[in-house]
Coordinates of C-alpha atoms and ligand atoms in Angstrom, one line a residue:
M103 CA 201.8 -154.9 -41.3
K104 CA 200.0 -156.1 -38.2
K105 CA 197.0 -156.9 -40.2
I106 CA 199.0 -158.8 -42.9
I107 CA 200.7 -160.8 -40.2
L108 CA 197.3 -161.7 -38.7
T109 CA 196.0 -162.8 -42.0
I110 CA 199.1 -165.0 -42.5
L111 CA 198.6 -166.4 -39.0
S112 CA 194.9 -167.3 -39.6
V113 CA 195.8 -169.0 -42.9
C114 CA 198.5 -170.9 -41.2
F115 CA 196.4 -171.8 -38.2
F116 CA 193.5 -173.2 -40.2
T117 CA 195.7 -174.9 -42.8
G118 CA 197.6 -176.5 -39.9
F119 CA 194.4 -177.5 -38.3
L120 CA 193.1 -179.2 -41.4
L121 CA 196.2 -181.0 -42.2
A122 CA 196.4 -182.4 -38.7
Q123 CA 199.8 -184.0 -38.0
D124 CA 201.2 -183.8 -41.6
K125 CA 204.3 -181.6 -41.9
H126 CA 204.0 -178.8 -44.5
N127 CA 206.1 -175.9 -45.3
I128 CA 204.3 -172.7 -46.2
T129 CA 206.2 -170.0 -48.0
V130 CA 204.6 -166.6 -47.8
K131 CA 205.9 -163.9 -50.1
A132 CA 205.3 -160.9 -47.9
N133 CA 207.2 -158.6 -50.3
K134 CA 204.8 -159.4 -53.2
P135 CA 201.3 -158.2 -52.0
G136 CA 198.6 -159.4 -54.3
A137 CA 194.9 -158.5 -54.6
E138 CA 193.5 -155.9 -52.3
I139 CA 191.0 -157.2 -49.7
Q140 CA 187.9 -155.1 -50.0
P141 CA 186.8 -153.1 -46.9
T142 CA 183.4 -154.8 -47.5
M143 CA 184.9 -158.3 -47.4
W144 CA 183.2 -159.5 -44.2
G145 CA 179.7 -158.2 -43.6
I146 CA 176.4 -159.3 -42.0
F147 CA 173.1 -160.5 -43.4
F148 CA 170.0 -159.3 -41.6
E149 CA 166.6 -160.9 -42.2
D150 CA 163.5 -160.9 -40.0
I151 CA 163.5 -164.7 -39.6
N152 CA 163.6 -166.5 -36.2
M153 CA 162.0 -163.3 -34.7
A154 CA 165.1 -161.4 -35.5
A155 CA 163.2 -158.0 -35.7
D156 CA 159.8 -158.1 -34.0
G157 CA 160.4 -160.0 -30.7
G158 CA 164.2 -159.5 -31.3
I159 CA 166.4 -156.6 -32.1
Y160 CA 163.4 -154.2 -32.3
A161 CA 163.0 -153.5 -28.6
E162 CA 159.2 -153.2 -28.5
L163 CA 157.9 -155.4 -25.7
V164 CA 154.2 -155.4 -26.5
K165 CA 153.2 -158.0 -29.0
N166 CA 150.4 -157.1 -31.4
R167 CA 150.4 -153.5 -30.2
S168 CA 147.9 -152.3 -32.8
F169 CA 145.6 -155.3 -32.9
E170 CA 146.4 -155.9 -36.5
F171 CA 147.4 -159.6 -36.3
S172 CA 145.1 -162.0 -38.1
K173 CA 143.5 -162.7 -34.7
P174 CA 143.2 -159.2 -33.3
M175 CA 143.4 -160.3 -29.7
D176 CA 146.5 -162.5 -30.3
G177 CA 148.8 -161.8 -27.3
W178 CA 146.1 -160.1 -25.3
T179 CA 143.8 -161.4 -22.6
V180 CA 140.9 -159.6 -21.0
Q181 CA 141.2 -159.6 -17.2
P182 CA 140.2 -160.9 -14.8
V183 CA 140.5 -164.5 -16.1
G184 CA 139.3 -167.6 -14.3
D185 CA 136.8 -166.2 -11.7
R186 CA 133.8 -166.5 -14.0
P187 CA 131.9 -169.5 -15.1
Y188 CA 132.6 -168.7 -18.8
Q189 CA 135.6 -167.5 -20.8
P190 CA 136.2 -163.8 -20.5
F191 CA 136.2 -163.6 -24.3
Q192 CA 132.6 -164.8 -24.5
K193 CA 131.4 -162.3 -22.0
Q194 CA 133.6 -159.3 -22.5
F195 CA 135.3 -159.4 -25.9
G196 CA 132.9 -158.6 -28.7
E197 CA 129.9 -157.9 -26.5
G198 CA 130.3 -154.4 -25.6
T199 CA 132.9 -154.2 -22.9
V200 CA 135.9 -154.8 -25.1
V201 CA 135.4 -154.5 -28.9
I202 CA 137.8 -154.5 -31.8
V203 CA 136.8 -151.8 -34.2
N204 CA 137.8 -151.7 -37.9
R205 CA 138.0 -148.3 -39.6
E206 CA 139.5 -149.5 -42.8
D207 CA 137.7 -146.8 -44.9
K208 CA 139.4 -144.1 -42.8
N209 CA 142.7 -145.7 -42.1
A210 CA 143.7 -148.5 -44.5
V211 CA 147.2 -149.0 -43.1
N212 CA 146.2 -149.2 -39.4
P213 CA 142.5 -150.1 -39.5
R214 CA 141.9 -151.7 -36.1
F215 CA 141.8 -150.4 -32.6
I216 CA 140.3 -151.5 -29.3
R217 CA 137.3 -149.9 -27.7
I218 CA 136.8 -150.2 -23.9
T219 CA 133.5 -149.4 -22.3
T220 CA 133.4 -149.2 -18.5
N221 CA 130.7 -148.4 -16.0
N222 CA 132.0 -147.6 -12.6
A223 CA 134.9 -150.0 -13.1
T224 CA 137.1 -150.3 -10.0
K225 CA 140.7 -151.1 -10.3
D226 CA 141.0 -154.9 -10.8
S227 CA 137.5 -155.3 -12.3
L228 CA 138.5 -154.9 -16.0
G229 CA 142.0 -155.1 -17.5
L230 CA 143.9 -155.9 -20.6
T231 CA 147.0 -158.1 -20.4
N232 CA 149.7 -158.4 -23.0
E233 CA 152.0 -161.4 -22.8
G234 CA 154.8 -159.9 -24.8
F235 CA 157.0 -162.0 -27.1
R236 CA 156.9 -165.2 -25.0
G237 CA 157.1 -162.9 -22.0
M238 CA 158.8 -159.5 -21.6
G239 CA 162.4 -159.3 -20.4
I240 CA 162.4 -156.7 -17.6
K241 CA 165.5 -155.4 -15.8
K242 CA 165.7 -154.1 -12.2
D243 CA 166.1 -150.4 -12.0
M244 CA 165.6 -149.9 -15.7
R245 CA 163.2 -147.2 -16.8
Y246 CA 160.3 -148.3 -19.1
D247 CA 158.5 -146.0 -21.5
F248 CA 154.8 -146.8 -21.8
S249 CA 152.8 -145.1 -24.5
L250 CA 149.6 -145.4 -26.4
M251 CA 147.3 -143.7 -28.8
Y252 CA 143.8 -142.9 -27.3
R253 CA 140.6 -141.2 -28.2
N254 CA 137.8 -140.4 -25.8
K255 CA 135.0 -137.9 -25.5
T256 CA 134.4 -137.7 -21.8
P257 CA 137.1 -137.4 -19.1
G258 CA 137.1 -139.6 -16.1
L259 CA 138.6 -142.9 -17.1
K260 CA 141.9 -143.7 -15.6
M261 CA 144.3 -146.5 -16.4
H262 CA 146.7 -148.4 -14.0
V263 CA 149.6 -149.8 -15.9
E264 CA 151.4 -152.7 -14.3
L265 CA 154.3 -155.0 -15.1
V266 CA 153.8 -158.3 -13.3
D267 CA 155.7 -161.5 -13.0
S268 CA 154.2 -165.0 -13.3
T269 CA 153.0 -164.9 -9.7
G270 CA 151.3 -161.6 -10.2
T271 CA 153.8 -159.6 -8.2
V272 CA 154.0 -156.1 -9.5
L273 CA 157.4 -155.2 -10.9
G274 CA 156.7 -151.6 -11.8
S275 CA 153.6 -149.5 -12.4
T276 CA 152.3 -146.1 -13.5
M277 CA 149.0 -144.2 -13.7
F278 CA 147.8 -143.2 -17.1
T279 CA 145.1 -140.4 -17.2
P280 CA 144.3 -139.2 -20.7
R281 CA 145.0 -135.5 -21.0
E282 CA 142.5 -134.8 -23.7
A283 CA 138.9 -135.6 -24.1
D284 CA 138.1 -134.0 -27.4
G285 CA 137.2 -137.1 -29.5
N286 CA 140.5 -136.9 -31.4
W287 CA 143.4 -139.4 -31.4
H288 CA 146.3 -138.4 -29.2
K289 CA 149.6 -140.0 -28.3
Q290 CA 150.6 -140.0 -24.6
A291 CA 153.5 -141.6 -22.7
E292 CA 154.3 -142.3 -19.1
T293 CA 157.5 -143.8 -17.6
F294 CA 158.2 -145.9 -14.6
T295 CA 161.1 -148.0 -13.2
A296 CA 161.1 -151.7 -12.6
N297 CA 162.0 -153.0 -9.2
A298 CA 163.1 -156.5 -10.2
T299 CA 164.5 -158.5 -13.1
E300 CA 162.2 -160.9 -14.8
A301 CA 162.4 -162.8 -18.1
K302 CA 158.8 -163.5 -18.6
A303 CA 156.9 -160.4 -17.3
K304 CA 153.4 -159.3 -18.6
L305 CA 151.9 -155.9 -18.9
T306 CA 148.4 -155.3 -17.6
I307 CA 146.3 -152.1 -18.0
W308 CA 143.5 -151.9 -15.5
F309 CA 140.6 -149.5 -16.2
E310 CA 139.0 -147.4 -13.5
G311 CA 135.9 -145.2 -13.8
S312 CA 133.2 -144.9 -16.4
G313 CA 133.4 -144.1 -20.0
I314 CA 134.3 -145.2 -23.5
I315 CA 137.9 -145.1 -24.7
D316 CA 139.6 -146.2 -27.9
L317 CA 143.1 -147.4 -27.7
D318 CA 145.8 -148.2 -30.3
M319 CA 149.6 -148.6 -30.6
I320 CA 149.9 -149.8 -26.9
S321 CA 153.7 -149.9 -26.5
L322 CA 156.4 -150.5 -24.0
F323 CA 160.1 -149.9 -24.6
P324 CA 163.1 -150.1 -22.2
E325 CA 165.2 -147.0 -21.7
D326 CA 168.4 -148.8 -22.6
T327 CA 167.9 -149.1 -26.4
W328 CA 170.9 -148.8 -28.7
K329 CA 172.1 -145.2 -28.4
N330 CA 169.1 -144.6 -26.0
R331 CA 166.9 -143.9 -29.0
P332 CA 163.2 -143.9 -28.0
G333 CA 161.4 -146.8 -29.8
G334 CA 164.8 -148.1 -30.8
L335 CA 166.8 -151.4 -31.0
R336 CA 168.0 -153.8 -28.3
A337 CA 171.4 -152.5 -27.4
D338 CA 172.9 -155.9 -26.4
L339 CA 172.0 -157.3 -29.8
V340 CA 173.3 -154.3 -31.8
Q341 CA 176.5 -154.4 -29.8
M342 CA 177.1 -158.0 -30.9
L343 CA 176.8 -156.8 -34.5
A344 CA 179.0 -153.8 -33.9
D345 CA 181.6 -156.0 -32.3
L346 CA 181.9 -157.9 -35.6
K347 CA 183.0 -154.6 -37.3
P348 CA 181.1 -155.7 -40.4
G349 CA 182.0 -154.2 -43.8
F350 CA 178.4 -154.0 -44.8
V351 CA 174.8 -154.8 -43.6
R352 CA 172.7 -156.7 -46.1
F353 CA 168.9 -156.1 -45.4
P354 CA 166.1 -156.9 -45.3
G355 CA 166.9 -160.5 -46.4
G356 CA 166.6 -163.2 -47.8
C357 CA 163.2 -164.5 -48.8
I358 CA 161.5 -161.7 -46.9
V359 CA 162.4 -159.5 -49.9
E360 CA 160.4 -161.7 -52.2
G361 CA 157.3 -162.5 -50.1
R362 CA 155.4 -165.7 -50.5
E363 CA 153.2 -163.8 -52.9
L364 CA 153.8 -160.3 -54.5
A365 CA 151.3 -158.8 -52.1
T366 CA 153.5 -159.6 -49.1
R367 CA 156.8 -158.7 -50.7
Y368 CA 159.0 -156.2 -48.8
Q369 CA 158.1 -152.6 -49.8
W370 CA 160.5 -150.1 -48.3
K371 CA 158.3 -147.1 -48.6
K372 CA 155.8 -148.7 -46.3
T373 CA 158.4 -149.1 -43.6
I374 CA 159.4 -145.4 -42.9
G375 CA 157.7 -142.6 -41.1
P376 CA 155.5 -142.7 -38.0
V377 CA 155.3 -146.3 -36.7
E378 CA 151.5 -146.2 -36.5
D379 CA 151.4 -145.6 -40.3
R380 CA 153.6 -148.6 -41.2
Q381 CA 151.3 -151.2 -42.4
L382 CA 151.8 -154.6 -40.7
I383 CA 151.9 -157.7 -42.8
I384 CA 152.3 -161.4 -41.9
N385 CA 155.9 -162.6 -41.7
R386 CA 156.5 -165.2 -44.4
W387 CA 158.3 -167.4 -41.8
N388 CA 155.0 -167.5 -39.8
T389 CA 153.8 -170.3 -42.1
E390 CA 156.9 -171.4 -44.1
F391 CA 157.7 -174.6 -42.2
A392 CA 154.8 -176.6 -40.9
S393 CA 156.9 -178.1 -38.2
R394 CA 158.0 -174.7 -37.1
S395 CA 154.8 -172.8 -37.4
T396 CA 154.9 -169.4 -35.6
P397 CA 151.3 -168.1 -35.7
D398 CA 152.2 -164.9 -33.8
Y399 CA 155.0 -163.8 -36.3
F400 CA 154.2 -160.6 -38.1
Q401 CA 156.2 -157.6 -39.4
T402 CA 155.3 -154.3 -37.8
F403 CA 158.3 -152.7 -39.6
G404 CA 159.2 -150.8 -36.4
L405 CA 162.6 -151.7 -37.8
G406 CA 162.2 -150.2 -41.2
F407 CA 164.5 -149.0 -44.0
F408 CA 165.4 -145.7 -42.2
E409 CA 166.4 -147.7 -39.2
Y410 CA 168.4 -150.2 -41.3
F411 CA 170.4 -147.4 -42.9
R412 CA 171.0 -145.8 -39.6
L413 CA 172.1 -149.2 -38.1
A414 CA 174.6 -149.6 -40.9
E415 CA 175.9 -146.1 -40.3
D416 CA 176.1 -146.6 -36.6
I417 CA 178.3 -149.7 -36.8
G418 CA 180.5 -148.3 -39.6
A419 CA 179.1 -150.6 -42.3
E420 CA 178.1 -150.0 -45.9
P421 CA 174.3 -150.3 -46.4
L422 CA 173.3 -153.1 -48.8
P423 CA 169.5 -153.2 -49.5
I424 CA 168.2 -156.0 -51.6
L425 CA 165.0 -155.1 -53.5
N426 CA 162.2 -157.1 -55.0
C427 CA 162.3 -157.0 -58.8
G428 CA 158.7 -158.1 -59.5
M429 CA 159.0 -161.7 -58.5
A430 CA 157.6 -163.5 -55.5
C431 CA 159.4 -166.4 -54.0
Q432 CA 159.9 -169.1 -56.6
F433 CA 159.7 -171.8 -53.9
N434 CA 156.2 -170.5 -53.0
T435 CA 153.8 -168.9 -55.4
A436 CA 156.4 -167.8 -58.0
E437 CA 154.1 -165.0 -59.0
V438 CA 155.6 -162.4 -61.3
A439 CA 154.6 -158.9 -62.3
T440 CA 154.4 -158.7 -66.0
L441 CA 157.1 -156.7 -67.7
D442 CA 154.7 -153.8 -68.4
Q443 CA 153.9 -153.7 -64.7
I444 CA 157.5 -153.5 -63.6
D445 CA 157.7 -149.7 -63.5
P446 CA 156.6 -149.2 -59.9
Y447 CA 159.1 -151.8 -58.8
L448 CA 161.9 -150.0 -60.6
Q449 CA 160.7 -146.7 -59.4
D450 CA 160.9 -148.0 -55.8
A451 CA 164.6 -148.8 -56.5
L452 CA 165.3 -145.4 -58.0
D453 CA 163.5 -143.7 -55.2
L454 CA 165.5 -145.6 -52.7
V455 CA 168.8 -144.3 -54.1
E456 CA 167.4 -140.8 -53.8
F457 CA 166.1 -141.5 -50.3
A458 CA 169.6 -142.7 -49.3
N459 CA 171.8 -140.2 -51.2
G460 CA 169.6 -137.4 -52.6
D461 CA 170.0 -133.8 -51.7
V462 CA 167.5 -132.6 -49.1
N463 CA 165.8 -130.6 -51.9
T464 CA 164.9 -133.8 -53.8
Q465 CA 161.6 -135.5 -53.1
W466 CA 163.0 -138.5 -51.2
G467 CA 166.1 -136.7 -49.8
A468 CA 163.6 -134.4 -48.1
V469 CA 161.8 -137.3 -46.6
R470 CA 165.1 -138.6 -45.2
A471 CA 165.9 -135.1 -43.8
K472 CA 162.4 -135.0 -42.2
L473 CA 163.1 -138.3 -40.5
G474 CA 166.1 -136.7 -38.9
H475 CA 169.0 -137.5 -41.2
P476 CA 169.7 -134.6 -43.7
E477 CA 173.2 -136.1 -44.4
P478 CA 173.2 -138.8 -47.1
F479 CA 173.7 -142.4 -46.2
N480 CA 176.1 -142.9 -49.1
L481 CA 174.5 -145.9 -50.6
K482 CA 176.9 -147.5 -53.1
M483 CA 175.3 -150.8 -54.0
M484 CA 171.9 -152.5 -54.3
G485 CA 170.8 -156.1 -54.8
V486 CA 168.2 -156.8 -57.5
G487 CA 166.1 -159.8 -56.3
N488 CA 166.9 -162.6 -53.9
E489 CA 167.3 -166.2 -55.0
N490 CA 165.5 -165.5 -58.2
W491 CA 166.3 -167.5 -61.3
G492 CA 165.3 -168.3 -64.9
P493 CA 164.6 -166.2 -68.0
Q494 CA 161.9 -164.4 -66.1
Y495 CA 164.6 -163.1 -63.7
I496 CA 166.9 -162.1 -66.5
D497 CA 164.1 -160.1 -68.2
R498 CA 163.4 -158.2 -65.0
F499 CA 167.0 -157.8 -64.1
K500 CA 167.8 -156.2 -67.4
I501 CA 165.1 -153.6 -66.8
F502 CA 166.5 -152.8 -63.4
Q503 CA 170.0 -152.7 -64.5
K504 CA 169.2 -150.3 -67.4
G505 CA 167.0 -148.1 -65.3
L506 CA 169.4 -147.9 -62.3
K507 CA 172.5 -147.4 -64.4
E508 CA 171.0 -144.7 -66.6
K509 CA 170.3 -142.6 -63.5
Y510 CA 173.1 -143.8 -61.1
P511 CA 176.0 -145.1 -63.2
Q512 CA 178.2 -145.4 -60.1
L513 CA 175.8 -147.7 -58.2
K514 CA 177.0 -151.3 -58.0
I515 CA 174.4 -153.8 -58.9
I516 CA 174.2 -157.2 -57.4
A517 CA 172.5 -160.0 -59.3
S518 CA 171.0 -163.2 -57.9
T519 CA 172.4 -166.5 -58.9
S520 CA 169.4 -168.5 -57.7
A521 CA 169.4 -170.5 -54.5
E522 CA 172.0 -172.8 -55.9
Y523 CA 175.8 -172.5 -56.3
Q524 CA 176.0 -175.0 -59.2
G525 CA 173.7 -176.7 -61.7
E526 CA 171.4 -175.7 -64.5
R527 CA 169.8 -172.6 -62.9
F528 CA 173.1 -171.3 -61.7
N529 CA 174.9 -171.9 -65.0
Y530 CA 172.2 -170.3 -67.0
L531 CA 172.4 -167.1 -65.0
N532 CA 176.2 -167.1 -64.9
T533 CA 176.3 -167.3 -68.7
E534 CA 173.8 -164.4 -69.0
F535 CA 176.0 -162.4 -66.5
K536 CA 179.0 -162.7 -68.8
T537 CA 177.2 -160.5 -71.2
L538 CA 175.2 -158.3 -68.7
Q539 CA 178.2 -157.8 -66.4
P540 CA 176.5 -156.8 -63.1
E541 CA 179.2 -155.7 -60.7
L542 CA 178.6 -158.6 -58.3
A543 CA 176.8 -162.0 -58.3
D544 CA 175.2 -163.2 -55.1
E545 CA 176.0 -166.8 -54.4
H546 CA 174.5 -168.8 -51.6
Y547 CA 175.7 -172.0 -50.1
Y548 CA 174.1 -173.9 -47.2
N549 CA 175.8 -177.3 -47.0
S550 CA 177.5 -179.8 -44.7
P551 CA 180.8 -179.0 -42.9
S552 CA 182.5 -181.5 -45.2
W553 CA 181.3 -179.6 -48.2
F554 CA 182.8 -176.4 -46.8
L555 CA 186.1 -178.2 -46.1
Q556 CA 186.2 -179.7 -49.6
N557 CA 185.4 -176.4 -51.3
T558 CA 188.0 -174.1 -49.8
A559 CA 189.5 -173.9 -53.3
R560 CA 186.2 -173.1 -55.0
Y561 CA 187.4 -169.7 -56.3
D562 CA 191.1 -170.6 -56.9
N563 CA 190.5 -171.3 -60.6
Y564 CA 187.2 -169.5 -61.0
D565 CA 186.4 -167.8 -64.3
R566 CA 187.5 -164.2 -63.8
S567 CA 185.7 -162.8 -66.8
G568 CA 182.3 -162.3 -65.0
P569 CA 181.0 -160.3 -62.1
A570 CA 182.8 -160.3 -58.8
I571 CA 181.4 -162.6 -56.1
F572 CA 179.2 -161.7 -53.2
A573 CA 178.9 -164.8 -51.0
G574 CA 175.7 -163.4 -49.7
E575 CA 174.5 -166.3 -47.6
Y576 CA 176.3 -169.3 -46.3
A577 CA 176.5 -171.5 -43.3
A578 CA 177.6 -175.1 -42.6
H579 CA 174.6 -177.2 -41.7
S580 CA 175.2 -180.3 -39.6
S581 CA 171.8 -181.7 -40.6
H582 CA 169.1 -180.7 -43.0
T583 CA 167.3 -177.3 -42.7
G584 CA 164.5 -177.3 -40.2
N585 CA 165.9 -180.3 -38.3
T586 CA 166.3 -179.6 -34.6
E587 CA 169.6 -181.4 -34.7
N588 CA 171.0 -178.9 -37.1
K589 CA 173.2 -177.0 -34.7
N590 CA 176.0 -174.5 -34.5
S591 CA 179.1 -176.3 -33.4
L592 CA 182.9 -176.0 -33.4
R593 CA 182.9 -178.3 -36.4
T594 CA 180.5 -176.0 -38.4
A595 CA 182.5 -173.0 -37.4
V596 CA 185.9 -174.4 -38.3
S597 CA 184.6 -175.6 -41.7
E598 CA 183.3 -172.1 -42.4
A599 CA 186.7 -170.7 -41.4
A600 CA 188.5 -173.0 -43.8
F601 CA 186.1 -171.9 -46.6
M602 CA 186.6 -168.3 -45.7
T603 CA 190.3 -168.6 -46.1
G604 CA 189.5 -169.5 -49.7
L605 CA 187.2 -166.5 -50.1
E606 CA 189.9 -164.1 -48.8
R607 CA 192.6 -165.7 -50.8
N608 CA 190.6 -164.9 -53.9
A609 CA 189.9 -161.4 -52.9
D610 CA 190.5 -160.2 -56.4
I611 CA 187.1 -161.7 -57.3
V612 CA 185.4 -162.3 -53.9
H613 CA 184.5 -158.9 -52.6
M614 CA 181.9 -159.6 -50.0
A615 CA 180.6 -162.4 -47.8
S616 CA 178.0 -162.8 -45.1
Y617 CA 177.0 -165.7 -42.9
A618 CA 173.2 -166.4 -42.7
P619 CA 170.9 -166.1 -40.9
L620 CA 172.2 -163.7 -38.3
L621 CA 169.8 -163.8 -35.3
A622 CA 167.5 -166.4 -33.7
R623 CA 165.2 -166.4 -30.7
V624 CA 165.8 -169.5 -28.7
D625 CA 162.1 -170.1 -28.3
A626 CA 160.8 -168.9 -31.7
W627 CA 163.2 -170.0 -34.4
Q628 CA 162.3 -171.3 -37.9
W629 CA 165.7 -171.9 -39.3
K630 CA 169.0 -172.9 -37.8
P631 CA 172.0 -172.8 -37.4
D632 CA 172.2 -169.0 -36.9
L633 CA 175.1 -166.8 -35.9
I634 CA 173.7 -165.3 -32.7
W635 CA 171.0 -166.6 -30.3
F636 CA 169.1 -164.6 -27.8
D637 CA 166.2 -164.7 -25.3
N638 CA 164.4 -162.0 -23.5
L639 CA 167.4 -161.0 -21.4
N640 CA 170.4 -162.7 -22.8
V641 CA 172.4 -163.0 -26.0
Y642 CA 174.6 -166.0 -26.9
A643 CA 177.4 -166.1 -29.5
T644 CA 178.1 -169.3 -31.4
P645 CA 181.5 -170.6 -32.4
D646 CA 180.5 -169.5 -35.9
Y647 CA 180.1 -166.0 -34.5
Y648 CA 183.7 -166.0 -33.2
V649 CA 185.0 -167.2 -36.6
Q650 CA 183.2 -164.3 -38.3
K651 CA 184.7 -161.9 -35.7
L652 CA 188.2 -163.3 -36.0
F653 CA 188.2 -162.8 -39.7
S654 CA 186.4 -159.5 -39.8
N655 CA 188.4 -157.9 -36.9
N656 CA 191.7 -159.0 -38.4
K657 CA 191.0 -158.4 -42.0
G658 CA 194.2 -158.1 -44.0
T659 CA 194.9 -155.4 -46.5
N660 CA 196.3 -157.6 -49.3
V661 CA 196.5 -161.2 -50.3
L662 CA 200.0 -162.6 -50.1
P663 CA 201.1 -165.4 -52.4
Ligands
AHR246 O1 168.9 -167.5 -44.6 C1 167.6 -168.1 -44.6 C2 167.1 -168.1 -46.0 O2 167.9 -168.9 -46.8 C3 167.0 -166.8 -46.8 O3 165.8 -166.1 -46.5 C4 167.0 -167.2 -48.2 O4 167.5 -166.3 -49.0 C5 167.8 -168.5 -48.2 O5 167.1 -169.5 -48.9

């Protein structure tokens, strides 16, 4: 009853707000409960945009830890800098002291590493500095876990690991002496505690002694990750998501699913297992908007599909993966896999269900168990494509629907309705869906606050013969996308709230909704507005966030006429 009352209150509040001073009587028939509001009604949309994953919720502090960015030394500087008549790169990098080696023939997924050659180096004579993601956020008295992969043949080389602030003051340090000298790759970790808080720290590794050492996967994580998991997620950001009590987590996007071209589409199988085996690719948002170019934006997949499933489980939400169906982004290359090449794409989808739900004796269930989660993740739904449209989408959707339903009849399938919520593309797909009857159709609306206010009744008289609605991406934009003036505000938040009353009122057909995008770094965004903003040390909720929280935390059980 408490929840029903809260629902009534929120309807009354927003209706009252919108009608300003007009006097209206609202009659609520509390004894005539209508449609059930789905437990999944209010969820979250996660996409690695605005540095949401690398440089964001994935707590790794070292940028370009495996030297796989297009420019292998991106984020790294050879030390000392500035006391020589030439740039250190000219002298040291590529000339024998510091060399990037490519072993693609032996390791296609993590081909590069760095080779350091020293001859009687003293501490401070040769070092490697990592700048982090626009600095590293370091907290006083926090433990930091430094680790790397190394290979050397002769013992004797030591490393001094230091966190420093902008003035060079050391905030914490440790010694790193390789334990093995057998010419094989080894992983080793050391921990140390920071003595001060600093938003823009850097990490330097100084080399001492003589020898040749190969390094890869140079990494630094804080101790206070979510649930204190080593190599985990930023706890403050996950807490913000948990506080929303979302009904589902949609991942990994968004356009990330599609890729600018098929080669850079999201492939979940490449995102699980040891992090050093997860092949890095460029993030599509690196180059998407010329005015917001982010050359250091890549996907390491440290936050991969296993972590996404576990995140959803941790915060009590249903997992909702969206998979590529053989189509790259139609706003970019629009590449498609031909229909006779679709099998591997469908197989990825089938295998994902087995990965999430399969018994530990199945091939992919065993992989999940090996990763530490023998219990199933209880995957119940899957999206086929993101913002895809046209007959080419329908052709591929049919193959996915048939293949998935044959093997997993209970799985709910979510279809794309293009990037539009009306017009030719949208209407064509909706007509097809009347026949194909996917369980849900994914509608997206990015529009002005006025549009949201004027469309609160969008679903009141909606055709109820088709799929249920997943309002999979929406946000009120105060200006056009990419414009710096496009901001979160009380106005955008209240207009979304008004619209959301219309979604909830039509809970018989609107089963799910998620604001988008979710996260944005204040100094590395490509798209705004966004629900939650953060920097290296802080997290900031927007008015739009509080609207989501208000609705989600006070979700009613039934709609009342
Ligand atoms: O939310 C940002 C982008 O908007 C998503 O990646 C895409 O699906 C939509 O166009």
